[in-house]
Protein backbone atom coordinates (compact mmCIF):
# COMPACT_ATOMS: atom_id res chain seq x y z
CA UNK A 1 0.00 0.00 0.00
CA UNK A 2 1.09 3.52 -0.73
CA UNK A 3 2.85 4.91 2.40
CA UNK A 4 0.91 8.19 2.18
CA UNK A 5 -2.41 6.38 1.88
CA UNK A 6 -1.44 4.11 4.78
CA UNK A 7 -0.65 7.14 6.94
CA UNK A 8 -4.05 8.69 6.13
CA UNK A 9 -5.84 5.47 7.03
CA UNK A 10 -3.95 5.13 10.31
CA UNK A 11 -4.67 8.75 11.31
CA UNK A 12 -8.35 8.34 10.39
CA UNK A 13 -8.66 5.15 12.46
CA UNK A 14 -6.97 6.78 15.44
CA UNK A 15 -9.31 9.78 15.12
CA UNK A 16 -12.36 7.52 15.04
CA UNK A 17 -11.18 5.58 18.07
CA UNK A 18 -10.53 8.83 19.93
CA UNK A 19 -13.99 10.15 19.03
CA UNK A 20 -15.63 6.95 20.31
CA UNK A 21 -13.68 7.22 23.58
CA UNK A 22 -14.70 10.89 24.04
CA UNK A 23 -18.37 10.15 23.36
CA UNK A 24 -18.32 7.23 25.79
CA UNK A 25 -16.57 9.34 28.42
CA UNK A 26 -19.09 12.18 28.04
CA UNK A 27 -21.96 9.72 28.56
CA UNK A 28 -20.39 7.95 31.51
CA UNK A 29 -19.13 11.11 33.21
CA UNK A 30 -22.14 13.32 32.47
CA UNK A 31 -23.14 15.51 35.40
CA UNK A 32 -26.63 16.98 35.13
CA UNK A 33 -26.69 20.80 35.38
CA UNK A 34 -29.63 22.52 37.01
CA UNK A 35 -31.15 24.83 34.37
CA UNK A 36 -31.74 27.42 37.09
CA UNK A 37 -27.99 28.11 37.17
CA UNK A 38 -27.98 29.26 33.55
CA UNK A 39 -31.19 31.27 34.03
CA UNK A 40 -29.76 33.08 37.05
CA UNK A 41 -26.48 33.71 35.23
CA UNK A 42 -28.42 35.32 32.40
CA UNK A 43 -30.35 37.48 34.88
CA UNK A 44 -27.16 38.76 36.51
CA UNK A 45 -25.53 41.90 34.99
CA UNK A 46 -22.30 40.10 34.04
CA UNK A 47 -20.04 42.60 35.82
CA UNK A 48 -18.09 39.80 37.56
CA UNK A 49 -17.19 42.38 40.20
CA UNK A 50 -17.01 40.00 43.16
CA UNK A 51 -19.15 42.23 45.39
CA UNK A 52 -21.32 39.19 46.21
CA UNK A 53 -18.28 37.38 47.62
CA UNK A 54 -18.04 34.92 44.73
CA UNK A 55 -15.54 34.59 41.90
CA UNK A 56 -18.00 35.94 39.35
CA UNK A 57 -21.62 35.94 38.20
CA UNK A 58 -21.59 32.29 37.10
CA UNK A 59 -20.07 31.20 40.40
CA UNK A 60 -22.65 33.23 42.34
CA UNK A 61 -25.49 31.64 40.34
CA UNK A 62 -24.12 28.19 41.12
CA UNK A 63 -23.89 28.90 44.87
CA UNK A 64 -27.47 30.17 44.92
CA UNK A 65 -28.79 26.94 43.42
CA UNK A 66 -26.45 24.43 45.03
CA UNK A 67 -25.59 26.03 48.38
CA UNK A 68 -28.63 28.16 49.12
CA UNK A 69 -26.74 31.46 48.92
CA UNK A 70 -28.87 34.61 49.34
CA UNK A 71 -30.52 35.89 46.18
CA UNK A 72 -30.00 39.59 46.96
CA UNK A 73 -26.20 39.84 47.07
CA UNK A 74 -25.76 41.27 43.57
CA UNK A 75 -24.90 44.89 44.28
CA UNK A 76 -24.87 46.10 40.64
CA UNK A 77 -28.17 44.38 39.92
CA UNK A 78 -29.91 45.74 43.00
CA UNK A 79 -33.53 45.01 43.85
CA UNK A 80 -34.52 44.34 40.23
CA UNK A 81 -32.09 41.46 39.73
CA UNK A 82 -32.77 40.15 43.25
CA UNK A 83 -36.45 39.95 42.33
CA UNK A 84 -35.73 38.08 39.09
CA UNK A 85 -33.50 35.56 40.85
CA UNK A 86 -36.04 35.12 43.62
CA UNK A 87 -38.70 34.33 41.01
CA UNK A 88 -36.45 31.70 39.43
CA UNK A 89 -35.74 30.12 42.81
CA UNK A 90 -39.31 30.51 44.08
CA UNK A 91 -38.29 32.39 47.23
CA UNK A 92 -38.66 35.87 48.72
CA UNK A 93 -36.11 38.40 47.48
CA UNK A 94 -35.73 40.22 50.79
CA UNK A 95 -34.37 43.75 51.00
CA UNK A 96 -31.44 44.81 48.86
CA UNK A 97 -30.20 48.26 49.80
CA UNK A 98 -28.73 50.28 46.96
CA UNK A 99 -24.99 50.71 47.42
CA UNK A 100 -22.96 53.61 46.08
CA UNK A 101 -19.30 54.55 45.94
CA UNK A 102 -18.12 57.57 47.93
CA UNK A 103 -14.79 59.33 47.34
CA UNK A 104 -13.61 60.55 50.74
CA UNK A 105 -11.55 63.50 49.57
CA UNK A 106 -12.39 67.19 49.28
CA UNK A 107 -8.90 68.22 48.18
CA UNK A 108 -9.62 69.99 44.91
CA UNK A 109 -6.98 72.04 43.13
CA UNK A 110 -8.20 75.16 44.92
CA UNK A 111 -7.84 73.60 48.35
CA UNK A 112 -4.56 71.71 48.11
CA UNK A 113 -1.46 71.58 45.92
CA UNK A 114 1.18 69.33 44.38
CA UNK A 115 4.61 68.58 45.82
CA UNK A 116 6.13 68.00 42.39
CA UNK A 117 5.19 67.45 38.75
CA UNK A 118 4.92 63.76 37.90
CA UNK A 119 5.82 62.80 34.32
CA UNK A 120 5.75 59.02 34.54
CA UNK A 121 3.00 56.50 33.79
CA UNK A 122 -0.38 58.16 34.27
CA UNK A 123 -1.48 55.86 37.06
CA UNK A 124 -2.37 56.43 40.71
CA UNK A 125 -0.48 53.28 41.66
CA UNK A 126 2.60 54.45 39.78
CA UNK A 127 2.71 57.91 41.34
CA UNK A 128 1.94 56.43 44.76
CA UNK A 129 5.17 54.46 44.51
CA UNK A 130 7.16 57.68 44.13
CA UNK A 131 7.51 59.33 47.55
CA UNK A 132 3.94 58.38 48.42
CA UNK A 133 2.41 60.47 45.65
CA UNK A 134 2.73 63.94 44.17
CA UNK A 135 0.04 65.60 46.30
CA UNK A 136 0.80 67.80 49.29
CA UNK A 137 -1.70 65.62 51.17
CA UNK A 138 -0.46 62.04 51.25
CA UNK A 139 -3.97 60.75 52.01
CA UNK A 140 -5.94 62.41 49.20
CA UNK A 141 -7.12 61.53 45.72
CA UNK A 142 -4.13 61.08 43.43
CA UNK A 143 -6.22 62.02 40.41
CA UNK A 144 -4.78 59.73 37.71
CA UNK A 145 -7.95 57.73 37.21
CA UNK A 146 -7.17 54.14 38.19
CA UNK A 147 -10.75 54.04 39.49
CA UNK A 148 -12.09 55.27 36.15
CA UNK A 149 -10.22 52.60 34.23
CA UNK A 150 -11.76 49.72 36.18
CA UNK A 151 -15.35 51.01 36.31
CA UNK A 152 -17.51 48.93 33.96
CA UNK A 153 -20.39 51.39 34.24
CA UNK A 154 -18.67 54.69 33.34
CA UNK A 155 -19.74 55.96 36.76
CA UNK A 156 -16.59 57.64 38.08
CA UNK A 157 -14.33 60.25 36.51
CA UNK A 158 -11.57 62.59 37.60
CA UNK A 159 -12.79 66.17 37.26
CA UNK A 160 -10.74 69.17 36.19
CA UNK A 161 -10.43 69.89 39.93
CA UNK A 162 -8.21 66.82 40.27
CA UNK A 163 -10.54 64.69 42.42
CA UNK A 164 -12.57 61.64 41.36
CA UNK A 165 -16.33 62.23 41.26
CA UNK A 166 -19.01 59.53 41.30
CA UNK A 167 -22.02 59.70 38.99
CA UNK A 168 -24.59 58.39 41.45
CA UNK A 169 -27.12 57.60 38.76
CA UNK A 170 -24.70 55.25 37.00
CA UNK A 171 -22.92 53.83 40.07
CA UNK A 172 -23.94 50.29 40.96
CA UNK A 173 -21.78 49.97 44.07
CA UNK A 174 -19.79 47.06 42.64
CA UNK A 175 -16.66 48.12 44.53
CA UNK A 176 -14.19 47.86 41.62
CA UNK A 177 -13.10 51.47 42.07
CA UNK A 178 -12.55 51.00 45.81
CA UNK A 179 -10.27 48.02 45.16
CA UNK A 180 -8.27 49.97 42.55
CA UNK A 181 -7.61 53.06 44.70
CA UNK A 182 -4.10 52.84 46.22
CA UNK A 183 -4.95 55.46 48.84
CA UNK A 184 -8.12 53.61 49.89
CA UNK A 185 -10.24 56.77 49.86
CA UNK A 186 -13.21 55.15 48.09
CA UNK A 187 -15.77 53.24 50.12
CA UNK A 188 -19.07 51.55 49.26
CA UNK A 189 -21.95 52.51 51.54
CA UNK A 190 -25.75 52.23 51.47
CA UNK A 191 -27.40 55.01 49.49
CA UNK A 192 -29.22 57.53 51.69
CA UNK A 193 -30.58 60.98 50.88
CA UNK A 194 -29.84 62.50 54.28
CA UNK A 195 -26.97 60.67 55.98
CA UNK A 196 -23.65 62.52 55.61
CA UNK A 197 -20.10 61.21 55.34
CA UNK A 198 -16.69 62.70 56.11
CA UNK A 199 -15.05 63.44 52.77
CA UNK A 200 -11.49 63.25 54.01
CA UNK A 201 -8.98 60.56 54.94
CA UNK A 202 -6.16 62.72 56.33
CA UNK A 203 -4.95 61.28 59.63
CA UNK A 204 -2.36 63.95 60.43
CA UNK A 205 -2.87 66.33 63.32
CA UNK A 206 -5.06 69.32 62.59
CA UNK A 207 -2.26 71.86 62.20
CA UNK A 208 -0.42 69.67 59.69
CA UNK A 209 -3.62 68.91 57.80
CA UNK A 210 -4.36 72.64 57.44
CA UNK A 211 -0.93 73.18 55.93
CA UNK A 212 -1.60 70.80 53.05
CA UNK A 213 -5.37 71.16 52.52
CA UNK A 214 -7.89 73.81 53.52
CA UNK A 215 -10.71 71.24 53.35
CA UNK A 216 -9.15 68.51 55.47
CA UNK A 217 -10.61 67.11 58.69
CA UNK A 218 -8.74 68.65 61.63
CA UNK A 219 -10.12 66.28 64.29
CA UNK A 220 -11.66 69.12 66.31
CA UNK A 221 -14.49 66.85 67.51
CA UNK A 222 -17.18 69.51 67.07
CA UNK A 223 -19.15 67.10 64.89
CA UNK A 224 -18.94 64.33 67.51
CA UNK A 225 -20.11 66.68 70.27
CA UNK A 226 -23.04 67.87 68.15
CA UNK A 227 -24.26 64.37 67.24
CA UNK A 228 -27.29 63.41 69.38
CA UNK A 229 -26.91 59.71 68.55
CA UNK A 230 -23.18 59.30 69.29
CA UNK A 231 -22.75 58.19 65.69
CA UNK A 232 -19.46 60.07 65.20
CA UNK A 233 -16.08 59.10 66.60
CA UNK A 234 -12.71 60.73 66.06
CA UNK A 235 -9.76 58.36 65.78
CA UNK A 236 -6.27 59.17 64.54
CA UNK A 237 -7.31 62.81 64.11
CA UNK A 238 -10.08 61.85 61.67
CA UNK A 239 -13.85 61.88 62.17
CA UNK A 240 -15.85 58.80 61.21
CA UNK A 241 -19.65 58.51 60.93
CA UNK A 242 -21.31 55.19 61.77
CA UNK A 243 -23.97 54.95 59.07
CA UNK A 244 -26.06 52.53 61.13
CA UNK A 245 -26.29 54.88 64.10
CA UNK A 246 -26.68 58.04 62.01
CA UNK A 247 -30.27 59.31 61.67
CA UNK A 248 -29.51 61.99 59.09
CA UNK A 249 -30.09 65.04 61.30
CA UNK A 250 -27.08 66.72 59.64
CA UNK A 251 -26.10 68.73 62.73
CA UNK A 252 -22.52 67.62 62.08
CA UNK A 253 -22.65 69.22 58.62
CA UNK A 254 -23.51 72.56 60.19
CA UNK A 255 -20.88 72.27 62.93
CA UNK A 256 -17.88 71.27 60.79
CA UNK A 257 -15.60 74.34 60.63
CA UNK A 258 -13.84 73.19 57.45
CA UNK A 259 -16.93 72.02 55.57
CA UNK A 260 -15.67 68.49 55.03
CA UNK A 261 -18.90 66.66 55.96
CA UNK A 262 -21.44 66.27 53.18
CA UNK A 263 -24.42 64.19 52.12
CA UNK A 264 -23.05 62.42 49.00
CA UNK A 265 -26.30 62.71 47.02
CA UNK A 266 -26.17 66.45 47.48
CA UNK A 267 -22.43 67.10 47.26
mmCIF file of C-alpha atoms in Angstrom, residues 48-147:
data_model
loop_
_atom_site.group_PDB
_atom_site.id
_atom_site.type_symbol
_atom_site.label_atom_id
_atom_site.label_comp_id
_atom_site.label_asym_id
_atom_site.label_seq_id
_atom_site.Cartn_x
_atom_site.Cartn_y
_atom_site.Cartn_z
ATOM 1 C CA UNK A 48 -18.094 39.796 37.563
ATOM 2 C CA UNK A 49 -17.192 42.384 40.197
ATOM 3 C CA UNK A 50 -17.008 39.996 43.155
ATOM 4 C CA UNK A 51 -19.152 42.233 45.391
ATOM 5 C CA UNK A 52 -21.318 39.194 46.211
ATOM 6 C CA UNK A 53 -18.284 37.382 47.620
ATOM 7 C CA UNK A 54 -18.045 34.917 44.728
ATOM 8 C CA UNK A 55 -15.538 34.590 41.903
ATOM 9 C CA UNK A 56 -18.000 35.945 39.345
ATOM 10 C CA UNK A 57 -21.617 35.942 38.198
ATOM 11 C CA UNK A 58 -21.595 32.287 37.103
ATOM 12 C CA UNK A 59 -20.073 31.198 40.400
ATOM 13 C CA UNK A 60 -22.654 33.233 42.336
ATOM 14 C CA UNK A 61 -25.488 31.639 40.338
ATOM 15 C CA UNK A 62 -24.117 28.195 41.124
ATOM 16 C CA UNK A 63 -23.887 28.897 44.866
ATOM 17 C CA UNK A 64 -27.470 30.166 44.920
ATOM 18 C CA UNK A 65 -28.794 26.938 43.416
ATOM 19 C CA UNK A 66 -26.447 24.431 45.035
ATOM 20 C CA UNK A 67 -25.592 26.031 48.377
ATOM 21 C CA UNK A 68 -28.632 28.161 49.124
ATOM 22 C CA UNK A 69 -26.738 31.460 48.918
ATOM 23 C CA UNK A 70 -28.870 34.614 49.340
ATOM 24 C CA UNK A 71 -30.524 35.893 46.176
ATOM 25 C CA UNK A 72 -29.998 39.585 46.964
ATOM 26 C CA UNK A 73 -26.200 39.836 47.068
ATOM 27 C CA UNK A 74 -25.761 41.265 43.568
ATOM 28 C CA UNK A 75 -24.904 44.889 44.282
ATOM 29 C CA UNK A 76 -24.873 46.101 40.639
ATOM 30 C CA UNK A 77 -28.173 44.379 39.923
ATOM 31 C CA UNK A 78 -29.909 45.738 43.000
ATOM 32 C CA UNK A 79 -33.533 45.008 43.850
ATOM 33 C CA UNK A 80 -34.517 44.344 40.229
ATOM 34 C CA UNK A 81 -32.093 41.456 39.731
ATOM 35 C CA UNK A 82 -32.774 40.149 43.251
ATOM 36 C CA UNK A 83 -36.451 39.946 42.333
ATOM 37 C CA UNK A 84 -35.729 38.079 39.093
ATOM 38 C CA UNK A 85 -33.499 35.557 40.854
ATOM 39 C CA UNK A 86 -36.040 35.118 43.623
ATOM 40 C CA UNK A 87 -38.701 34.333 41.009
ATOM 41 C CA UNK A 88 -36.451 31.701 39.429
ATOM 42 C CA UNK A 89 -35.744 30.121 42.810
ATOM 43 C CA UNK A 90 -39.306 30.506 44.083
ATOM 44 C CA UNK A 91 -38.285 32.393 47.226
ATOM 45 C CA UNK A 92 -38.656 35.866 48.718
ATOM 46 C CA UNK A 93 -36.112 38.403 47.485
ATOM 47 C CA UNK A 94 -35.728 40.221 50.787
ATOM 48 C CA UNK A 95 -34.370 43.749 51.002
ATOM 49 C CA UNK A 96 -31.438 44.813 48.862
ATOM 50 C CA UNK A 97 -30.200 48.258 49.803
ATOM 51 C CA UNK A 98 -28.726 50.278 46.955
ATOM 52 C CA UNK A 99 -24.985 50.711 47.424
ATOM 53 C CA UNK A 100 -22.957 53.609 46.077
ATOM 54 C CA UNK A 101 -19.302 54.555 45.941
ATOM 55 C CA UNK A 102 -18.115 57.570 47.926
ATOM 56 C CA UNK A 103 -14.787 59.329 47.339
ATOM 57 C CA UNK A 104 -13.611 60.548 50.738
ATOM 58 C CA UNK A 105 -11.547 63.504 49.571
ATOM 59 C CA UNK A 106 -12.385 67.194 49.281
ATOM 60 C CA UNK A 107 -8.902 68.224 48.179
ATOM 61 C CA UNK A 108 -9.618 69.995 44.911
ATOM 62 C CA UNK A 109 -6.976 72.042 43.131
ATOM 63 C CA UNK A 110 -8.201 75.157 44.921
ATOM 64 C CA UNK A 111 -7.841 73.599 48.355
ATOM 65 C CA UNK A 112 -4.561 71.711 48.113
ATOM 66 C CA UNK A 113 -1.458 71.576 45.920
ATOM 67 C CA UNK A 114 1.183 69.331 44.377
ATOM 68 C CA UNK A 115 4.612 68.583 45.815
ATOM 69 C CA UNK A 116 6.126 67.996 42.391
ATOM 70 C CA UNK A 117 5.190 67.454 38.747
ATOM 71 C CA UNK A 118 4.917 63.765 37.902
ATOM 72 C CA UNK A 119 5.819 62.802 34.318
ATOM 73 C CA UNK A 120 5.747 59.017 34.543
ATOM 74 C CA UNK A 121 2.997 56.501 33.790
ATOM 75 C CA UNK A 122 -0.383 58.165 34.275
ATOM 76 C CA UNK A 123 -1.478 55.865 37.058
ATOM 77 C CA UNK A 124 -2.371 56.434 40.708
ATOM 78 C CA UNK A 125 -0.480 53.280 41.656
ATOM 79 C CA UNK A 126 2.603 54.452 39.775
ATOM 80 C CA UNK A 127 2.710 57.910 41.341
ATOM 81 C CA UNK A 128 1.943 56.432 44.756
ATOM 82 C CA UNK A 129 5.171 54.458 44.505
ATOM 83 C CA UNK A 130 7.159 57.679 44.131
ATOM 84 C CA UNK A 131 7.511 59.334 47.549
ATOM 85 C CA UNK A 132 3.941 58.375 48.422
ATOM 86 C CA UNK A 133 2.407 60.469 45.649
ATOM 87 C CA UNK A 134 2.735 63.938 44.173
ATOM 88 C CA UNK A 135 0.041 65.600 46.298
ATOM 89 C CA UNK A 136 0.803 67.803 49.292
ATOM 90 C CA UNK A 137 -1.696 65.623 51.170
ATOM 91 C CA UNK A 138 -0.463 62.039 51.249
ATOM 92 C CA UNK A 139 -3.965 60.748 52.010
ATOM 93 C CA UNK A 140 -5.945 62.406 49.203
ATOM 94 C CA UNK A 141 -7.115 61.525 45.720
ATOM 95 C CA UNK A 142 -4.126 61.085 43.428
ATOM 96 C CA UNK A 143 -6.216 62.016 40.408
ATOM 97 C CA UNK A 144 -4.777 59.726 37.714
ATOM 98 C CA UNK A 145 -7.954 57.728 37.206
ATOM 99 C CA UNK A 146 -7.166 54.144 38.185
ATOM 100 C CA UNK A 147 -10.753 54.037 39.493
#
